[in-house]
Amino acid sequence: MSIAILMFTIRRYLYWRTLISISMLILGWALWVGALLSTDLVVTREWARSMLFGPFIPMCVALYVISPQFANTQQRKDGEYLSLIFSRPLPRWSYVLSKWLSGVIFILAIVIIQAVLAFALAGVAGRQPRDVLDCYSVADAILNAISYTALIVLISSLPSPWGYWIFAWIWAACVLITMGVGTMSFITSLSVSELSNSVVTAAQFLFSFFSVGIDSYHVFKSSRLPLIDIVIYVSNVVCYLTLSMFAMNRREFFYAND
Amino acid sequence: MSTTLNTVTEEASKAPAILIENLGKSFNFGRIKVLDDVSLRVADGDIFALIGPNGAGKTTLMGCMLALLRPSRGRIRIFGKPPDHIDVRRVTGFLPERPSFENWMNPREFLTFHQMLAGRSSDQAAKKEIDDALAAVELENVARRQIAKFSRGMLQRLGLAQVLIGKPKLCFLDEPTSGMDPPGMEMVRNILKRFRKDGVTVVINSHHLDEIERVCTRFAFIRKGKIETEEAISTLNRKLLIAKWPEEEKPDIDLLTRVLTECGVTLADQNDGYAKILLTNRHDGPKVIERLVQSGIRLDEVFFDRRSLSELFRPAVQQQSTQTSAAIKEENEQ
Amino acid sequence: MLMTELGRTNSLPRVMLVSCLILLLLRALVICYGTYFPPKRTQDLLVWQQPKPIEPNRKDLLSTPTLYYFCDEKNLLGIVLTNLFENTLFNNRDVVELIRNNFIPVKVERQENAPHQLFDDLSQKFSCEVFPCMVVTLSNGTKVSYTSWQSDRMLIAILKDALSQCSLSAAQEAMLKGNFGLACQAFAKIKSEKSDLRWTLSDDRLANTIHWFFALKHERREKEAAAVLGETLSVWLNRFPNHERIWPIPCLRYLAGQVSIDDVLKETDQYGGPLVTAHYVIGVQSELNGDLETARKHLRLAVAKKQDEDRDDYKLARAELRLMGEAVPSSEGD
């Protein structure tokens, strides 16, 4: 972990342009969520809660703030000069880890500010914060920030064409697996057999790589510990970060050789 | 003569700061070959210049030495270790060709950032190091100004200050005088002289051949990804052989060219009274003279010319540049 | 390709690599285990009842609502989806507790090579197209809520809202069928589930106050009716003193005797209040006051426009006309 990268990245996020954009996002989002939180329907409030503490904010902020930090800045007007940074005694894995952690901290700060604003707005309309905010919401905010930032770090670490290919691959895999399982299920001769179990296992294994977040409420309230959810979540975070480090190690950073 | 020999012997005995063996680098899955079988040895304390025309592979070679590019084949050792080794990075300074730093910082913050990256603590000594670096590049008066407002030359100066952070033992400077005014160039010269005095090994990539000649100890001429010449600056002035003939006995130019080609040397220039012969090795001189005489060419006077690096390599650089421009033009027309 | 050597800046930390591989292996094992040794189905946690044909004439509308769980296991995809659905939702202790305490759980299955007439009938009646899904109904089969794939937390929210909606649906059903005693019970139940403030401040609740008022009047519970009306008006107008003309406050004020029929009809034009509501309110109030002529006239006007068919007040006006012994042409909503 590099303190220099962590410290200066968080300072970079506090740059006025970033702050203005983020503030507008926070305010708009908080106003909307606040309005939803003040309604009478449990479903609407639950939806507002999931929006507030779900993956949307981590994804948007991470894409906006973290991704450009990984670009080879010879092609950019401002930002980091990666070749210069990597000429220093800084392991690239440490750079990835520091960027990820700085993103998590920044996103959590944003979620906290938004939550405070949204609940203040909901409070004005007569709704109690405890109707929506609980330990599961806080846990979800932290867990989503951790996993979605790791995913964005992975995508950003890939050289740009590869990033797009990964997305294309995800969609292709989803479509193919769904179609494959769907088609096979209509073959009447194929009943619930060993073959079907293999297909289900393979599909679950593949799909599990795209299951980024975790629902803490589901985990804690389950009548039996959902080990599978926990293993997939932890494994995905570690997997995304390891792949990011690997991708960064393989990348060349010298005068637009991206 | 004895002084030169001593210098060469001394150089050979030094442990190499950089050792490159059979280095190859290609892009686009091997379709574009940029470096081809490059071998190089840079002694500790050398101020080593990489010269050559555009697209010759100088920058790529520097990228490989910095481990920012991965060689396709071959081996690089810096102080006996791989170039991406953390111990190597600790003693390395790098100035990129086109600096585009963190624009939102001011120079002091930028240097503090690099000081932290270099693993130095933020104590009084560290603050003094930053002050010294800013003073060395004459940026102390703008230490709190945002980098975004800096001119090209000021950015270059800041880049140089950044190189000084961490007290490097090995510096890679890519076009250090680019965009600088004459006082700035003088400043770079002084910094290089200081490096030389402190025994810092420096690899410079530059087109300012006159500057290189003033401060460098050795150079390598690269063309089409290969090192054509690699030697000490001190031996340069022994490479251009001037052969004068009597006015009434001008030799047949075809014969002259053929003989020189057989000897493995180049006819750099000729007129009615003399020929300039570019030797590959200064020890080839006697052999070339002997072959010219044997082939019936009468010579009045033969001597080594004390010419500059730019005069020696400008024709080669210009020729390559013209070819490159023509190729680009042709590509654009297509 | 994959370097884990210590001290290199381009290496991958071994701890990350090893953790990643171990976790991937663990993931594969857990998934395999879950597939080949599936956990016990939800029957252990929830006792699902077998489906029975619906009895539309049941009168106990405030009794425990029914939760129909539709699962289609006629093919492999269906089995996989059903497993996933049940593991996600019915393993949650809160979900199970909520269903056990507040609903009659009924599982409607379709399996390969098994008769599924009842499954087809019920899914068609409740317009279920995506399986698995859940439908909440009153005891007489009136559909209250429908949901398919959800997170367990969202399902709880949906079921809680469905429970509130059940009382309201029961009240509306009772009003339509002229069972005003049951309607009064249902409205009282809704109010007891909410704080006074929220009961009064919601727009829907203002409309409900009107219906509750009429139900109480039909039951000759004049004092209670006046209290319900007075409480709503005072709470609303205390909070929003300038909202006297905001719809449907003029209707409530008319029922309280504060404004005339003409005033109410005027407000429909000025503030966009629906005319059907105004005529319905005037018609029923006139009927309850014994002015049957005026009642018939306004109730006829309330059901005059076909485009109002989906409005509750349109349906209620038709029901009132029927109660008065008037001939009303049948409608889709009946």
Short mmCIF file of C-alpha atoms in Angstrom, two decimals, chain A residues 18-149:
data_model
loop_
_atom_site.label_atom_id
_atom_site.label_comp_id
_atom_site.label_asym_id
_atom_site.label_seq_id
_atom_site.Cartn_x
_atom_site.Cartn_y
_atom_site.Cartn_z
CA THR A 18 -14.61 16.83 -9.23
CA LEU A 19 -16.29 18.25 -6.15
CA ILE A 20 -18.78 20.32 -8.16
CA SER A 21 -19.78 17.36 -10.34
CA ILE A 22 -20.05 15.03 -7.37
CA SER A 23 -21.98 17.61 -5.31
CA MET A 24 -24.53 17.98 -8.08
CA LEU A 25 -24.92 14.21 -8.23
CA ILE A 26 -25.21 13.99 -4.45
CA LEU A 27 -27.76 16.76 -4.17
CA GLY A 28 -29.92 15.55 -7.05
CA TRP A 29 -29.83 11.99 -5.84
CA ALA A 30 -30.48 12.97 -2.22
CA LEU A 31 -33.46 15.11 -3.19
CA TRP A 32 -34.98 12.30 -5.18
CA VAL A 33 -34.30 9.63 -2.57
CA GLY A 34 -35.50 11.97 0.18
CA ALA A 35 -38.79 12.42 -1.65
CA LEU A 36 -39.14 8.65 -2.01
CA LEU A 37 -38.26 8.04 1.63
CA SER A 38 -41.02 10.35 2.79
CA THR A 39 -43.75 8.31 1.07
CA ASP A 40 -46.18 6.03 2.79
CA LEU A 41 -45.55 2.85 0.83
CA VAL A 42 -43.06 0.38 2.25
CA VAL A 43 -42.08 -0.73 -1.26
CA THR A 44 -41.16 2.81 -2.33
CA ARG A 45 -39.12 3.36 0.79
CA GLU A 46 -37.38 0.03 0.33
CA TRP A 47 -36.62 0.93 -3.25
CA ALA A 48 -35.21 4.31 -2.14
CA ARG A 49 -33.04 2.54 0.43
CA SER A 50 -31.68 0.13 -2.15
CA MET A 51 -30.94 3.07 -4.47
CA LEU A 52 -29.17 4.97 -1.70
CA PHE A 53 -27.02 2.11 -0.45
CA GLY A 54 -26.95 -0.06 -3.54
CA PRO A 55 -24.39 -0.28 -6.31
CA PHE A 56 -25.52 2.69 -8.39
CA ILE A 57 -23.49 5.37 -6.59
CA PRO A 58 -20.30 3.28 -6.29
CA MET A 59 -20.46 2.44 -9.99
CA CYS A 60 -21.06 6.03 -11.15
CA VAL A 61 -18.45 7.57 -8.88
CA ALA A 62 -15.87 4.89 -9.54
CA LEU A 63 -16.31 5.20 -13.31
CA TYR A 64 -16.10 8.97 -13.14
CA VAL A 65 -13.33 9.39 -10.61
CA ILE A 66 -11.20 6.26 -10.58
CA SER A 67 -11.13 5.11 -14.19
CA PRO A 68 -9.31 8.14 -15.61
CA GLN A 69 -6.55 7.63 -13.07
CA PHE A 70 -5.58 4.45 -14.85
CA ALA A 71 -5.41 5.95 -18.32
CA ASN A 72 -2.05 6.41 -19.93
CA THR A 73 -2.04 10.13 -19.52
CA GLN A 74 0.15 10.86 -22.48
CA GLN A 75 -3.20 10.80 -24.24
CA ARG A 76 -4.86 13.08 -21.72
CA LYS A 77 -4.66 16.74 -20.95
CA ASP A 78 -4.38 16.36 -17.21
CA GLY A 79 -4.17 13.60 -14.68
CA GLU A 80 -1.45 11.28 -13.66
CA TYR A 81 1.62 10.54 -15.56
CA LEU A 82 1.82 6.84 -15.08
CA SER A 83 5.16 6.26 -16.73
CA LEU A 84 6.71 8.81 -14.38
CA ILE A 85 5.02 7.29 -11.34
CA PHE A 86 6.05 3.78 -12.31
CA SER A 87 9.67 4.88 -12.67
CA ARG A 88 9.62 5.30 -8.89
CA PRO A 89 10.08 2.43 -6.41
CA LEU A 90 6.36 1.74 -6.42
CA PRO A 91 5.13 -1.80 -7.09
CA ARG A 92 2.24 -1.71 -9.53
CA TRP A 93 0.13 -3.95 -7.28
CA SER A 94 0.55 -1.30 -4.61
CA TYR A 95 -0.70 1.36 -7.00
CA VAL A 96 -3.80 -0.73 -7.81
CA LEU A 97 -4.48 -1.42 -4.15
CA SER A 98 -4.04 2.24 -3.17
CA LYS A 99 -6.35 3.43 -5.93
CA TRP A 100 -8.96 0.88 -4.94
CA LEU A 101 -8.80 1.84 -1.27
CA SER A 102 -8.93 5.55 -2.03
CA GLY A 103 -12.01 4.89 -4.19
CA VAL A 104 -13.69 2.91 -1.42
CA ILE A 105 -13.04 5.68 1.12
CA PHE A 106 -14.27 8.38 -1.25
CA ILE A 107 -17.40 6.49 -2.23
CA LEU A 108 -18.25 5.74 1.39
CA ALA A 109 -17.88 9.43 2.22
CA ILE A 110 -20.27 10.28 -0.61
CA VAL A 111 -22.81 7.66 0.47
CA ILE A 112 -22.69 8.95 4.06
CA ILE A 113 -23.24 12.56 2.94
CA GLN A 114 -26.09 11.45 0.70
CA ALA A 115 -27.68 9.38 3.42
CA VAL A 116 -27.56 12.30 5.87
CA LEU A 117 -29.06 14.65 3.27
CA ALA A 118 -31.74 12.20 2.17
CA PHE A 119 -32.79 11.43 5.72
CA ALA A 120 -32.87 15.10 6.60
CA LEU A 121 -35.17 15.68 3.64
CA ALA A 122 -37.31 12.69 4.56
CA GLY A 123 -37.39 13.89 8.16
CA VAL A 124 -38.82 17.23 7.03
CA ALA A 125 -41.65 15.29 5.44
CA GLY A 126 -42.35 13.44 8.68
CA ARG A 127 -40.61 10.11 8.03
CA GLN A 128 -38.38 8.58 10.68
CA PRO A 129 -34.85 7.71 9.52
CA ARG A 130 -35.06 4.36 11.32
CA ASP A 131 -37.77 3.34 8.84
CA VAL A 132 -35.03 2.96 6.26
CA LEU A 133 -31.59 3.19 7.84
CA ASP A 134 -30.39 0.11 9.69
CA CYS A 135 -27.21 -1.86 10.14
CA TYR A 136 -27.90 -3.75 6.90
CA SER A 137 -27.98 -0.49 4.94
CA VAL A 138 -24.61 0.52 6.34
CA ALA A 139 -23.18 -2.94 5.67
CA ASP A 140 -24.54 -2.86 2.10
CA ALA A 141 -22.97 0.55 1.49
CA ILE A 142 -19.56 -0.68 2.63
CA LEU A 143 -19.77 -4.03 0.83
CA ASN A 144 -20.99 -2.50 -2.42
CA ALA A 145 -18.32 0.19 -2.33
CA ILE A 146 -15.65 -2.49 -1.85
CA SER A 147 -16.80 -4.83 -4.62
CA TYR A 148 -17.97 -2.37 -7.26
CA THR A 149 -14.82 -0.27 -6.87
#
